[in-house]
Coordinates of C-alpha atoms in Angstrom, one line a residue:
Chain M
M1 CA -4.3 -9.8 -19.4
Q2 CA -4.2 -10.0 -23.1
Q3 CA -1.5 -12.6 -22.7
A4 CA -1.3 -15.6 -25.0
R5 CA 0.3 -17.8 -22.3
D6 CA -1.6 -20.7 -20.9
H7 CA -3.1 -19.9 -17.4
G8 CA -6.0 -20.9 -15.2
G9 CA -8.8 -18.5 -14.4
G10 CA -10.2 -18.1 -17.9
V11 CA -13.9 -18.3 -17.1
D12 CA -14.7 -16.1 -20.0
A13 CA -13.1 -18.6 -22.4
A14 CA -14.9 -21.4 -20.7
L15 CA -18.3 -19.7 -21.1
A16 CA -17.6 -19.4 -24.8
R17 CA -16.7 -23.1 -25.1
W18 CA -19.2 -24.8 -22.8
G19 CA -21.9 -22.2 -22.3
G20 CA -23.8 -21.3 -19.1
A21 CA -24.0 -18.1 -17.1
R22 CA -20.9 -16.9 -15.3
S23 CA -22.6 -17.5 -11.9
D24 CA -23.2 -21.1 -12.8
W25 CA -19.6 -21.9 -13.0
I26 CA -17.3 -23.4 -10.4
D27 CA -13.8 -22.3 -11.2
L28 CA -11.3 -25.0 -10.1
S29 CA -8.7 -23.9 -12.6
T30 CA -6.7 -21.8 -10.2
G31 CA -5.1 -22.3 -6.8
I32 CA -7.1 -19.5 -5.1
N33 CA -8.7 -20.1 -1.7
P34 CA -12.4 -20.1 -2.4
V35 CA -13.3 -18.7 1.1
P36 CA -11.6 -15.3 0.9
Y37 CA -10.5 -13.2 3.9
P38 CA -13.6 -11.1 4.8
V39 CA -13.0 -7.6 3.3
G40 CA -15.2 -5.9 5.8
R41 CA -15.4 -2.1 6.0
V42 CA -12.8 -0.2 4.0
S43 CA -12.1 3.4 4.7
D44 CA -13.2 6.0 2.2
M45 CA -9.6 7.2 2.1
A46 CA -8.4 3.9 0.8
W47 CA -10.4 4.5 -2.3
T48 CA -9.9 8.2 -2.8
A49 CA -6.5 9.3 -1.6
L50 CA -3.1 8.5 -3.0
P51 CA -1.9 5.6 -0.9
D52 CA -0.1 7.0 2.1
A53 CA 3.3 6.1 3.6
G54 CA 1.7 5.3 6.9
A55 CA -0.7 2.7 5.4
E56 CA 2.2 1.1 3.6
A57 CA 4.4 1.0 6.7
R58 CA 1.6 -0.8 8.6
L59 CA 1.3 -3.4 5.8
I60 CA 5.1 -4.0 5.6
A61 CA 5.3 -4.4 9.4
A62 CA 2.5 -6.9 9.3
A63 CA 4.2 -8.8 6.5
R64 CA 7.5 -8.8 8.4
T65 CA 5.9 -10.4 11.4
F66 CA 3.7 -12.8 9.5
W67 CA 6.5 -14.3 7.4
R68 CA 9.2 -13.9 10.1
V69 CA 11.3 -11.9 7.7
P70 CA 14.9 -11.7 8.9
E71 CA 16.5 -8.4 10.2
G72 CA 18.4 -6.5 7.5
V73 CA 16.2 -7.8 4.7
E74 CA 13.6 -5.5 3.2
I75 CA 10.0 -6.1 1.9
V76 CA 8.6 -4.5 -1.2
A77 CA 4.8 -4.6 -1.8
A78 CA 3.6 -4.7 -5.4
P79 CA 0.3 -4.9 -7.3
G80 CA 0.5 -8.7 -7.4
A81 CA 3.4 -11.2 -7.4
S82 CA 3.1 -11.0 -11.3
A83 CA 4.3 -7.4 -11.3
I84 CA 7.4 -8.5 -9.4
I85 CA 8.0 -11.5 -11.7
A86 CA 7.8 -9.2 -14.7
A87 CA 10.3 -6.8 -13.1
L88 CA 12.9 -9.2 -11.7
P89 CA 14.8 -9.9 -14.9
G90 CA 15.6 -6.2 -15.2
L91 CA 17.2 -6.1 -11.7
W92 CA 20.2 -8.1 -12.6
R93 CA 22.9 -8.1 -15.4
L94 CA 21.8 -10.3 -18.3
G95 CA 22.8 -13.9 -18.2
R96 CA 21.4 -17.4 -18.2
V97 CA 18.6 -18.5 -15.9
D98 CA 17.6 -22.0 -14.9
V99 CA 13.9 -22.5 -14.3
P100 CA 13.4 -26.1 -13.4
G101 CA 10.1 -27.3 -14.9
P102 CA 7.4 -28.0 -15.4
T103 CA 6.4 -25.0 -13.4
Y104 CA 4.5 -21.7 -13.4
N105 CA 5.3 -20.3 -16.9
E106 CA 5.5 -16.6 -16.2
H107 CA 9.0 -16.8 -14.8
E108 CA 10.7 -18.2 -17.9
A109 CA 8.5 -15.9 -20.1
A110 CA 9.6 -12.8 -18.1
F111 CA 13.3 -13.7 -18.2
R112 CA 13.1 -14.5 -21.9
A113 CA 11.3 -11.2 -22.7
G114 CA 14.1 -9.5 -20.7
G115 CA 16.7 -10.9 -23.0
W116 CA 18.0 -13.7 -20.8
E117 CA 19.1 -17.1 -22.0
I118 CA 17.2 -20.1 -20.5
G119 CA 19.1 -23.1 -19.2
P120 CA 20.9 -24.6 -16.3
G121 CA 24.3 -23.7 -14.8
G122 CA 24.0 -19.9 -15.3
E123 CA 23.9 -16.8 -13.1
A124 CA 20.3 -17.2 -11.9
R125 CA 17.8 -19.8 -10.9
V126 CA 14.1 -19.7 -10.1
I127 CA 12.4 -22.2 -7.9
V128 CA 8.7 -22.3 -7.2
H129 CA 8.3 -23.5 -3.7
P130 CA 6.1 -25.4 -3.4
N131 CA 6.1 -26.0 -7.1
N132 CA 3.1 -25.4 -9.3
P133 CA 1.6 -27.7 -10.5
D134 CA 3.1 -30.7 -8.7
G135 CA 3.7 -29.3 -5.2
R136 CA 7.3 -30.2 -5.0
L137 CA 9.1 -28.7 -2.0
W138 CA 12.7 -27.5 -2.3
S139 CA 15.4 -27.3 0.3
A140 CA 18.2 -24.8 0.8
D141 CA 20.3 -27.2 -1.3
A142 CA 18.5 -25.9 -4.3
L143 CA 19.9 -22.4 -3.8
T144 CA 22.8 -23.1 -6.2
A145 CA 23.0 -20.0 -8.4
P146 CA 24.4 -16.6 -7.4
R147 CA 21.0 -15.1 -8.1
M148 CA 18.0 -16.9 -6.8
V149 CA 14.3 -16.3 -7.0
I150 CA 12.3 -18.4 -4.6
D151 CA 8.6 -18.1 -5.5
E152 CA 6.6 -18.9 -2.3
S153 CA 3.2 -17.9 -3.8
F154 CA 1.7 -21.2 -2.4
C155 CA 3.8 -21.6 0.7
D156 CA 1.4 -20.1 3.2
V157 CA -0.4 -23.4 3.5
A158 CA 3.0 -24.9 4.6
P159 CA 4.8 -22.1 6.4
G160 CA 7.2 -24.5 8.1
H161 CA 8.8 -25.1 4.8
S162 CA 9.5 -21.5 3.9
L163 CA 13.0 -20.5 2.8
V164 CA 12.4 -16.8 3.8
G165 CA 15.4 -17.2 6.2
A166 CA 17.6 -17.4 3.1
A167 CA 16.5 -14.0 1.7
G168 CA 19.4 -11.7 1.2
P169 CA 21.8 -10.3 -1.5
G170 CA 21.0 -12.2 -4.7
R171 CA 18.2 -14.2 -3.0
I172 CA 14.7 -12.8 -3.5
V173 CA 11.7 -14.5 -2.0
L174 CA 8.2 -13.8 -3.4
K175 CA 4.9 -14.0 -1.6
S176 CA 1.4 -13.8 -3.0
F177 CA -1.6 -12.3 -1.2
G178 CA -4.3 -13.3 -3.6
K179 CA -4.0 -17.1 -3.3
F180 CA -4.0 -18.0 0.4
W181 CA -6.3 -15.0 1.3
G182 CA -8.5 -15.6 -1.7
L183 CA -8.5 -12.0 -3.0
A184 CA -6.7 -12.4 -6.3
G185 CA -8.7 -9.5 -7.8
L186 CA -7.2 -7.1 -5.3
R187 CA -3.6 -7.5 -6.6
L188 CA -1.1 -7.7 -3.9
G189 CA 2.3 -9.5 -3.7
F190 CA 5.6 -9.0 -2.0
A191 CA 9.3 -9.4 -2.7
I192 CA 11.7 -10.0 0.2
G193 CA 15.4 -9.3 -0.4
A194 CA 18.5 -7.2 0.2
P195 CA 17.9 -3.5 0.6
E196 CA 19.9 -2.6 -2.6
E197 CA 17.9 -5.0 -4.8
M198 CA 14.6 -4.0 -3.2
A199 CA 15.4 -0.3 -3.9
R200 CA 15.9 -1.0 -7.6
L201 CA 12.6 -3.1 -7.6
R202 CA 10.8 -0.2 -6.0
A203 CA 12.1 2.2 -8.7
R204 CA 10.8 -0.1 -11.4
L205 CA 7.4 -0.3 -9.9
G206 CA 7.1 3.5 -9.4
P207 CA 5.5 5.3 -6.4
W208 CA 2.0 4.3 -5.1
A209 CA 2.3 0.9 -6.7
V210 CA -0.2 -0.7 -4.4
S211 CA -3.8 0.4 -4.1
G212 CA -5.0 1.9 -0.8
L213 CA -7.5 -0.9 -0.6
A214 CA -4.7 -3.6 -0.8
L215 CA -2.7 -1.7 1.8
E216 CA -5.6 -1.6 4.2
I217 CA -7.1 -5.0 3.7
G218 CA -3.6 -6.7 3.4
A219 CA -2.5 -5.3 6.7
R220 CA -5.6 -6.4 8.5
A221 CA -5.4 -9.9 7.0
L222 CA -1.7 -10.4 7.8
E223 CA -2.3 -9.3 11.4
D224 CA -5.1 -11.9 11.7
R225 CA -3.2 -15.0 12.7
A226 CA -6.3 -16.8 13.9
W227 CA -7.9 -16.6 10.5
A228 CA -4.7 -17.9 8.9
E229 CA -4.5 -20.9 11.2
A230 CA -8.2 -21.8 10.8
T231 CA -7.8 -21.4 7.0
R232 CA -4.9 -23.8 6.9
Q233 CA -6.9 -26.4 8.8
R234 CA -9.9 -26.0 6.6
L235 CA -7.8 -26.1 3.4
A236 CA -6.0 -29.3 4.5
A237 CA -9.4 -31.0 5.3
D238 CA -10.8 -29.9 1.9
A239 CA -7.8 -31.1 0.0
A240 CA -8.2 -34.5 1.6
R241 CA -11.9 -34.4 0.8
L242 CA -11.1 -33.7 -2.9
D243 CA -8.5 -36.5 -3.0
G244 CA -11.2 -38.8 -1.7
L245 CA -13.6 -37.8 -4.5
M246 CA -10.9 -38.1 -7.1
A247 CA -9.6 -41.5 -5.9
A248 CA -11.9 -43.4 -8.3
H249 CA -10.7 -41.3 -11.3
G250 CA -7.0 -40.8 -11.0
V251 CA -3.8 -41.0 -9.0
L252 CA -2.6 -38.1 -6.9
V253 CA 0.7 -36.7 -8.3
G254 CA 1.1 -34.0 -5.7
G255 CA 0.0 -30.5 -5.0
T256 CA -0.6 -28.2 -2.1
D257 CA -3.6 -27.6 0.1
L258 CA -4.7 -25.0 -2.5
F259 CA -4.6 -27.2 -5.5
R260 CA -4.2 -30.9 -6.3
L261 CA -2.6 -32.5 -9.3
Y262 CA -4.0 -35.8 -10.5
E263 CA -2.9 -38.2 -13.2
V264 CA -5.9 -39.3 -15.2
V265 CA -6.3 -41.5 -18.3
D266 CA -7.2 -38.6 -20.7
A267 CA -6.9 -35.1 -19.2
A268 CA -8.6 -33.3 -22.1
A269 CA -11.6 -35.6 -22.0
F270 CA -11.8 -35.3 -18.2
Q271 CA -11.7 -31.5 -18.6
D272 CA -14.4 -31.6 -21.2
R273 CA -16.6 -33.7 -19.0
L274 CA -16.2 -31.3 -16.1
G275 CA -16.6 -28.3 -18.5
R276 CA -20.0 -29.6 -19.8
A277 CA -21.1 -29.6 -16.1
H278 CA -19.7 -26.0 -15.8
V279 CA -16.8 -27.0 -13.6
L280 CA -13.6 -25.4 -14.9
S281 CA -10.4 -27.4 -14.4
R282 CA -6.8 -27.0 -15.5
I283 CA -4.8 -29.2 -17.9
F284 CA -1.4 -28.6 -19.3
P285 CA -0.1 -28.3 -22.9
Y286 CA 2.9 -30.6 -22.0
S287 CA 0.9 -33.5 -20.5
D288 CA -1.9 -35.7 -21.7
H289 CA -2.6 -37.0 -18.2
W290 CA -2.2 -34.2 -15.7
L291 CA -5.4 -32.6 -14.4
R292 CA -5.1 -29.8 -11.7
L293 CA -8.1 -29.0 -9.5
G294 CA -8.4 -26.2 -7.0
L295 CA -10.8 -26.4 -4.1
P296 CA -14.5 -25.6 -4.4
G297 CA -16.1 -23.3 -1.9
P298 CA -18.7 -24.6 0.6
E299 CA -21.5 -24.3 -1.9
G300 CA -19.6 -26.1 -4.6
W301 CA -19.0 -29.6 -3.1
A302 CA -22.4 -31.0 -3.8
R303 CA -22.2 -30.1 -7.5
L304 CA -18.7 -31.5 -7.7
E305 CA -19.7 -34.7 -6.0
A306 CA -22.6 -35.1 -8.4
V307 CA -20.3 -34.6 -11.4
L308 CA -17.4 -36.9 -10.3
Chain D
M1 CA 5.7 5.0 -1.6
Q2 CA 8.9 5.1 0.4
Q3 CA 10.1 7.6 -2.2
A4 CA 12.2 10.6 -1.2
R5 CA 10.9 12.8 -4.0
D6 CA 8.6 15.7 -3.2
H7 CA 4.9 15.0 -3.7
G8 CA 1.5 16.1 -2.5
G9 CA -0.7 13.7 -0.5
G10 CA 1.5 13.4 2.5
V11 CA -1.2 13.7 5.2
D12 CA 0.8 11.4 7.5
A13 CA 3.7 13.8 7.4
A14 CA 1.4 16.8 8.0
L15 CA -0.1 15.1 11.1
A16 CA 3.4 14.7 12.4
R17 CA 4.2 18.4 11.9
W18 CA 0.9 20.2 12.7
G19 CA -1.0 17.6 14.7
G20 CA -4.7 16.9 14.6
A21 CA -6.6 13.7 13.7
R22 CA -6.5 12.4 10.2
S23 CA -10.2 13.1 9.8
D24 CA -9.7 16.7 10.8
W25 CA -7.5 17.5 7.8
I26 CA -8.6 18.9 4.5
D27 CA -6.0 17.7 1.9
L28 CA -5.6 20.3 -0.8
S29 CA -2.1 19.2 -1.6
T30 CA -3.1 17.1 -4.6
G31 CA -5.1 17.6 -7.8
I32 CA -7.6 14.8 -7.0
N33 CA -11.3 15.5 -7.5
P34 CA -12.7 15.6 -3.9
V35 CA -16.1 14.3 -5.1
P36 CA -15.3 10.8 -6.4
Y37 CA -17.1 8.7 -8.9
P38 CA -19.6 6.7 -6.8
V39 CA -18.1 3.2 -6.4
G40 CA -21.5 1.5 -5.9
R41 CA -21.8 -2.2 -5.8
V42 CA -18.8 -4.2 -6.9
S43 CA -19.1 -7.8 -7.8
D44 CA -17.6 -10.5 -5.5
M45 CA -15.6 -11.7 -8.4
A46 CA -13.8 -8.4 -8.8
W47 CA -12.3 -9.0 -5.4
T48 CA -11.7 -12.7 -5.5
A49 CA -10.9 -13.9 -9.0
L50 CA -7.9 -13.2 -11.2
P51 CA -9.0 -10.3 -13.4
D52 CA -10.6 -11.7 -16.4
A53 CA -10.0 -10.8 -20.1
G54 CA -13.6 -10.0 -20.6
A55 CA -13.6 -7.3 -17.8
E56 CA -10.4 -5.8 -19.3
A57 CA -11.9 -5.7 -22.8
R58 CA -14.9 -3.8 -21.5
L59 CA -12.6 -1.3 -19.7
I60 CA -10.5 -0.8 -22.8
A61 CA -13.5 -0.4 -25.0
A62 CA -14.9 2.3 -22.7
A63 CA -11.6 4.1 -22.6
R64 CA -11.4 4.0 -26.4
T65 CA -14.8 5.7 -26.7
F66 CA -14.3 8.1 -23.8
W67 CA -11.0 9.5 -25.1
R68 CA -11.8 9.1 -28.8
V69 CA -8.7 7.0 -29.3
P70 CA -7.8 6.7 -33.0
E71 CA -8.1 3.5 -35.0
G72 CA -4.8 1.5 -35.1
V73 CA -3.6 2.8 -31.8
E74 CA -3.8 0.5 -28.7
I75 CA -4.6 1.2 -25.0
V76 CA -2.8 -0.5 -22.1
A77 CA -4.3 -0.3 -18.6
A78 CA -1.9 -0.2 -15.6
P79 CA -2.2 0.1 -11.9
G80 CA -1.9 3.9 -12.0
A81 CA -0.2 6.3 -14.5
S82 CA 2.8 6.1 -12.1
A83 CA 3.4 2.4 -13.1
I84 CA 3.5 3.5 -16.7
I85 CA 5.8 6.4 -16.0
A86 CA 8.2 4.1 -14.3
A87 CA 8.2 1.6 -17.2
L88 CA 8.5 4.1 -20.1
P89 CA 12.2 4.7 -20.1
G90 CA 12.8 0.9 -20.6
L91 CA 10.7 0.8 -23.7
W92 CA 13.2 2.8 -25.8
R93 CA 16.9 2.7 -26.5
L94 CA 18.8 4.8 -24.1
G95 CA 19.4 8.4 -25.1
R96 CA 18.7 12.0 -23.9
V97 CA 15.3 13.1 -22.8
D98 CA 13.9 16.6 -22.6
V99 CA 11.5 17.2 -19.7
P100 CA 10.6 20.9 -19.9
G101 CA 10.0 22.1 -16.3
P102 CA 9.1 22.8 -13.7
T103 CA 6.7 19.9 -14.0
Y104 CA 5.7 16.6 -12.3
N105 CA 9.0 15.2 -11.1
E106 CA 8.4 11.5 -11.6
H107 CA 9.1 11.7 -15.4
E108 CA 12.7 13.0 -15.0
A109 CA 13.3 10.7 -12.1
A110 CA 12.2 7.6 -14.0
F111 CA 14.3 8.4 -17.1
R112 CA 17.3 9.2 -14.9
A113 CA 16.9 5.9 -13.0
G114 CA 16.7 4.2 -16.3
G115 CA 20.1 5.5 -17.3
W116 CA 19.0 8.3 -19.6
E117 CA 20.7 11.7 -19.9
I118 CA 18.4 14.7 -19.2
G119 CA 18.4 17.7 -21.5
P120 CA 17.0 19.2 -24.6
G121 CA 17.6 18.2 -28.2
G122 CA 17.7 14.5 -27.6
E123 CA 15.8 11.4 -28.7
A124 CA 12.8 11.8 -26.4
R125 CA 10.7 14.5 -24.8
V126 CA 8.0 14.5 -22.1
I127 CA 5.3 17.1 -21.9
V128 CA 2.7 17.2 -19.2
H129 CA -0.4 18.6 -20.8
P130 CA -1.9 20.5 -19.1
N131 CA 1.3 21.0 -17.1
N132 CA 1.5 20.5 -13.4
P133 CA 1.7 22.8 -11.5
D134 CA 1.2 25.8 -13.8
G135 CA -1.5 24.5 -16.1
R136 CA 0.3 25.3 -19.3
L137 CA -1.3 23.8 -22.4
W138 CA 0.9 22.5 -25.2
S139 CA 0.1 22.2 -28.9
A140 CA 1.1 19.7 -31.5
D141 CA 4.1 22.0 -32.3
A142 CA 5.6 20.7 -29.0
L143 CA 5.9 17.2 -30.5
T144 CA 9.5 17.8 -31.6
A145 CA 11.3 14.7 -30.6
P146 CA 11.3 11.2 -32.3
R147 CA 9.9 9.7 -29.0
M148 CA 7.2 11.7 -27.2
V149 CA 5.4 11.1 -23.9
I150 CA 2.3 13.3 -23.6
D151 CA 1.1 13.1 -20.0
E152 CA -2.6 14.0 -20.0
S153 CA -3.2 13.1 -16.4
F154 CA -5.1 16.4 -15.9
C155 CA -6.6 16.8 -19.3
D156 CA -10.0 15.4 -18.6
V157 CA -11.2 18.8 -17.3
A158 CA -10.3 20.2 -20.8
P159 CA -10.9 17.4 -23.2
G160 CA -11.0 19.7 -26.2
H161 CA -7.2 20.2 -25.8
S162 CA -6.3 16.6 -25.8
L163 CA -3.5 15.5 -28.2
V164 CA -4.7 11.9 -28.2
G165 CA -5.1 12.2 -31.9
A166 CA -1.3 12.3 -32.2
A167 CA -0.8 9.0 -30.5
G168 CA 1.2 6.5 -32.6
P169 CA 4.6 5.1 -33.2
G170 CA 7.0 7.0 -30.8
R171 CA 4.1 9.0 -29.3
I172 CA 2.6 7.7 -26.1
V173 CA -0.3 9.5 -24.4
L174 CA -0.9 8.9 -20.7
K175 CA -4.3 9.1 -18.9
S176 CA -4.9 8.9 -15.2
F177 CA -8.1 7.6 -13.7
G178 CA -7.5 8.6 -10.1
K179 CA -7.5 12.4 -10.5
F180 CA -10.6 13.3 -12.5
W181 CA -12.7 10.4 -11.1
G182 CA -11.3 11.0 -7.6
L183 CA -10.3 7.4 -6.9
A184 CA -6.6 7.7 -6.6
G185 CA -6.5 4.8 -4.1
L186 CA -7.8 2.4 -6.7
R187 CA -4.7 2.7 -8.9
L188 CA -5.7 2.9 -12.6
G189 CA -4.0 4.6 -15.5
F190 CA -3.7 4.1 -19.2
A191 CA -1.1 4.4 -22.0
I192 CA -2.2 5.0 -25.6
G193 CA 0.2 4.3 -28.4
A194 CA 1.4 2.1 -31.2
P195 CA 0.7 -1.7 -30.9
E196 CA 4.4 -2.6 -30.8
E197 CA 5.3 -0.2 -28.0
M198 CA 2.1 -1.1 -26.1
A199 CA 3.0 -4.8 -26.4
R200 CA 6.4 -4.1 -24.8
L201 CA 4.8 -2.0 -22.1
R202 CA 2.3 -4.9 -21.3
A203 CA 5.3 -7.3 -21.0
R204 CA 6.9 -5.0 -18.5
L205 CA 3.8 -4.7 -16.4
G206 CA 3.1 -8.5 -16.4
P207 CA -0.3 -10.2 -16.6
W208 CA -3.3 -9.2 -14.4
A209 CA -1.7 -5.8 -13.8
V210 CA -4.9 -4.1 -13.0
S211 CA -7.2 -5.1 -10.1
G212 CA -10.6 -6.6 -10.7
L213 CA -12.0 -3.6 -8.8
A214 CA -10.3 -1.1 -11.1
L215 CA -11.5 -3.0 -14.2
E216 CA -15.1 -3.0 -13.1
I217 CA -15.4 0.5 -11.6
G218 CA -13.2 2.0 -14.3
A219 CA -15.4 0.7 -17.1
R220 CA -18.6 1.9 -15.4
A221 CA -17.1 5.3 -14.8
L222 CA -15.8 5.8 -18.3
E223 CA -19.1 4.8 -19.8
D224 CA -20.9 7.4 -17.6
R225 CA -20.6 10.5 -19.8
A226 CA -23.3 12.4 -17.9
W227 CA -21.2 12.2 -14.7
A228 CA -18.1 13.4 -16.5
E229 CA -20.0 16.4 -18.0
A230 CA -21.6 17.4 -14.7
T231 CA -18.2 17.0 -12.9
R232 CA -16.5 19.2 -15.4
Q233 CA -19.0 21.9 -14.7
R234 CA -18.8 21.6 -11.0
L235 CA -15.0 21.6 -11.0
A236 CA -14.9 24.7 -13.2
A237 CA -17.3 26.5 -10.8
D238 CA -15.3 25.4 -7.7
A239 CA -12.0 26.5 -9.3
A240 CA -13.5 30.0 -9.9
R241 CA -14.7 30.0 -6.3
L242 CA -11.3 29.1 -5.0
D243 CA -9.7 31.9 -7.1
G244 CA -12.2 34.3 -5.6
L245 CA -11.2 33.3 -2.1
M246 CA -7.5 33.5 -2.9
A247 CA -7.7 36.9 -4.7
A248 CA -6.9 38.8 -1.5
H249 CA -3.8 36.6 -0.9
G250 CA -2.0 36.1 -4.2
V251 CA -2.0 36.2 -7.9
L252 CA -3.2 33.3 -10.0
V253 CA -0.3 31.8 -12.0
G254 CA -2.3 29.2 -13.7
G255 CA -3.6 25.7 -13.1
T256 CA -6.5 23.4 -14.2
D257 CA -9.9 22.9 -12.8
L258 CA -8.4 20.3 -10.5
F259 CA -5.7 22.5 -8.9
R260 CA -4.8 26.2 -8.9
L261 CA -1.3 27.7 -8.6
Y262 CA -1.0 31.1 -6.9
E263 CA 2.0 33.4 -6.3
V264 CA 2.0 34.5 -2.7
V265 CA 4.5 36.6 -0.7
D266 CA 5.9 33.7 1.3
A267 CA 4.7 30.3 0.2
A268 CA 6.3 28.5 3.2
A269 CA 4.6 30.8 5.7
F270 CA 1.3 30.5 3.9
Q271 CA 1.6 26.7 4.0
D272 CA 2.4 26.9 7.7
R273 CA -0.6 29.1 8.4
L274 CA -2.9 26.7 6.5
G275 CA -1.3 23.7 8.2
R276 CA -2.0 25.0 11.7
A277 CA -5.6 25.1 10.6
H278 CA -5.2 21.5 9.3
V279 CA -5.5 22.4 5.7
L280 CA -2.7 20.7 3.7
S281 CA -1.3 22.7 0.7
R282 CA 1.5 22.2 -1.7
I283 CA 4.7 24.3 -2.1
F284 CA 7.7 23.6 -4.3
P285 CA 11.3 23.3 -3.5
Y286 CA 12.2 25.5 -6.5
S287 CA 10.0 28.4 -5.6
D288 CA 9.6 30.7 -2.6
H289 CA 6.3 32.1 -3.9
W290 CA 4.3 29.3 -5.5
L291 CA 1.4 27.7 -3.6
R292 CA -0.7 25.1 -5.2
L293 CA -4.2 24.3 -3.9
G294 CA -6.6 21.5 -4.9
L295 CA -10.3 21.9 -4.5
P296 CA -12.1 21.1 -1.2
G297 CA -15.1 18.9 -1.1
P298 CA -18.5 20.3 -0.4
E299 CA -18.0 20.1 3.4
G300 CA -14.6 21.8 3.2
W301 CA -15.5 25.2 1.9
A302 CA -16.7 26.7 5.1
R303 CA -13.5 25.7 6.9
L304 CA -11.4 27.1 4.1
E305 CA -13.2 30.3 4.0
A306 CA -12.7 30.7 7.7
V307 CA -9.0 30.1 7.3
L308 CA -8.4 32.4 4.3

């Protein structure tokens, strides 16, 4: 918030540029699942009380099972993966960090703000796995630096590729709740790593970092394997459907089942055309041709088909 | 969470020691208003979308008006005052910090974890205003260090005493949403200070630090002056009522209208007696005689009267 860096999700800015009411817009500028995990009933205590250790323990246990976190490795819950990304550069002694790009720009920004040099061959390396925006998958061969950040924010659509088994001293894996479970407003993310590094991360976040709502809903969602499996199947089908719609307009560069990256003739013109129809897409300051689209919800397909 | 430091709010631990079901317990171990601001209807977007700049701007504007924040001073919203307390020591060059006590223990812990020396006469000073647990009020005379943290987490019951007018370079005022508005599970707090220091704090918290729920509910609550005024009156009456009940058992040391500190003959024995009746109170590792009680909700008074 109040950041100058380029991100998706700026519906307010889109309203200012292309008009319309907020409820008219279909926001395809992020990689957030448009069919969220059903929030259901939340206890009064989740709203009113300081988040309790028992609720956190249930969430962490659910996360450990869901992501098959290895023994001896700890999990820290945070108010969004962004809070962890902002804190990571302070966990390690200053050095040089390699952030192979193009990728999600908060990693480099956070290390730079923390006084790190940016470039290959240094003490630390960040890989976004699968990568945003092109969906590139990495293997364990990419874990070349003594300090590794493996950002698996979009890996829950492809859990077989997870590198969580590599988490340990100097290797921190990040997980995001908001994207796959479609509750980005709730703010919940996780770091998985060695106990000593996780203790320092916890100290940087302070006590009661995660809301009682996120503890309760997050635990319920991570325990719900059937929802996750059905969601993976739906997202895969919807990604294929979007590729079908876009086939006439561009070439698929890559992506995940939460967002697709296409090469089009003129990305800015394409974004403008969609924007005038109140469909928000994502383009990138470093490319004239890349257009990224998230998936519409069930009620959005007809509009999108009419526009494309 | 997962902190070893002594805090209120540990209902899980109380269950383990004194038994009972969670819903049986009256938690008087914190200073959280037991009659929360009514959450009402929350937009779907607050749950699902990345928190938007427009929602944050509305919250910040409401905070500026509610606390009469001076021109030229900025406000940063965070997921709880605790997140700010954890980040503050990293904003300034290492030195020595004075934290006059006894007081809320997270301040000293955060500065210590950040590598600061603790003691008077240094570069920084933290005052909790009014102080927790004794309710001591400070004046502008206490702003003696070049870097001041003024923690006004409990000042909304006594807004006439606020030192927010002193916020500026090297003087950061903290506000808590969870306590006065009774929504501690939501996680919302504010720092008020000079633009340059607030920019560094924002960088440490990362983007989208505050949930969409907290942005929306927080804005609505801070705009609701009538609720705040009625709540102040109710809390003042309830604090007097609690003092009346406790008059036979101890001497009032101080407090605020959100918690009361009493001197009793044997604080541990008193806590145990309340605990066996499933009323959770707060005692302090540094005192054999201090007992702190928050206020019960409307349905809790009869039980408390029967116990006392």
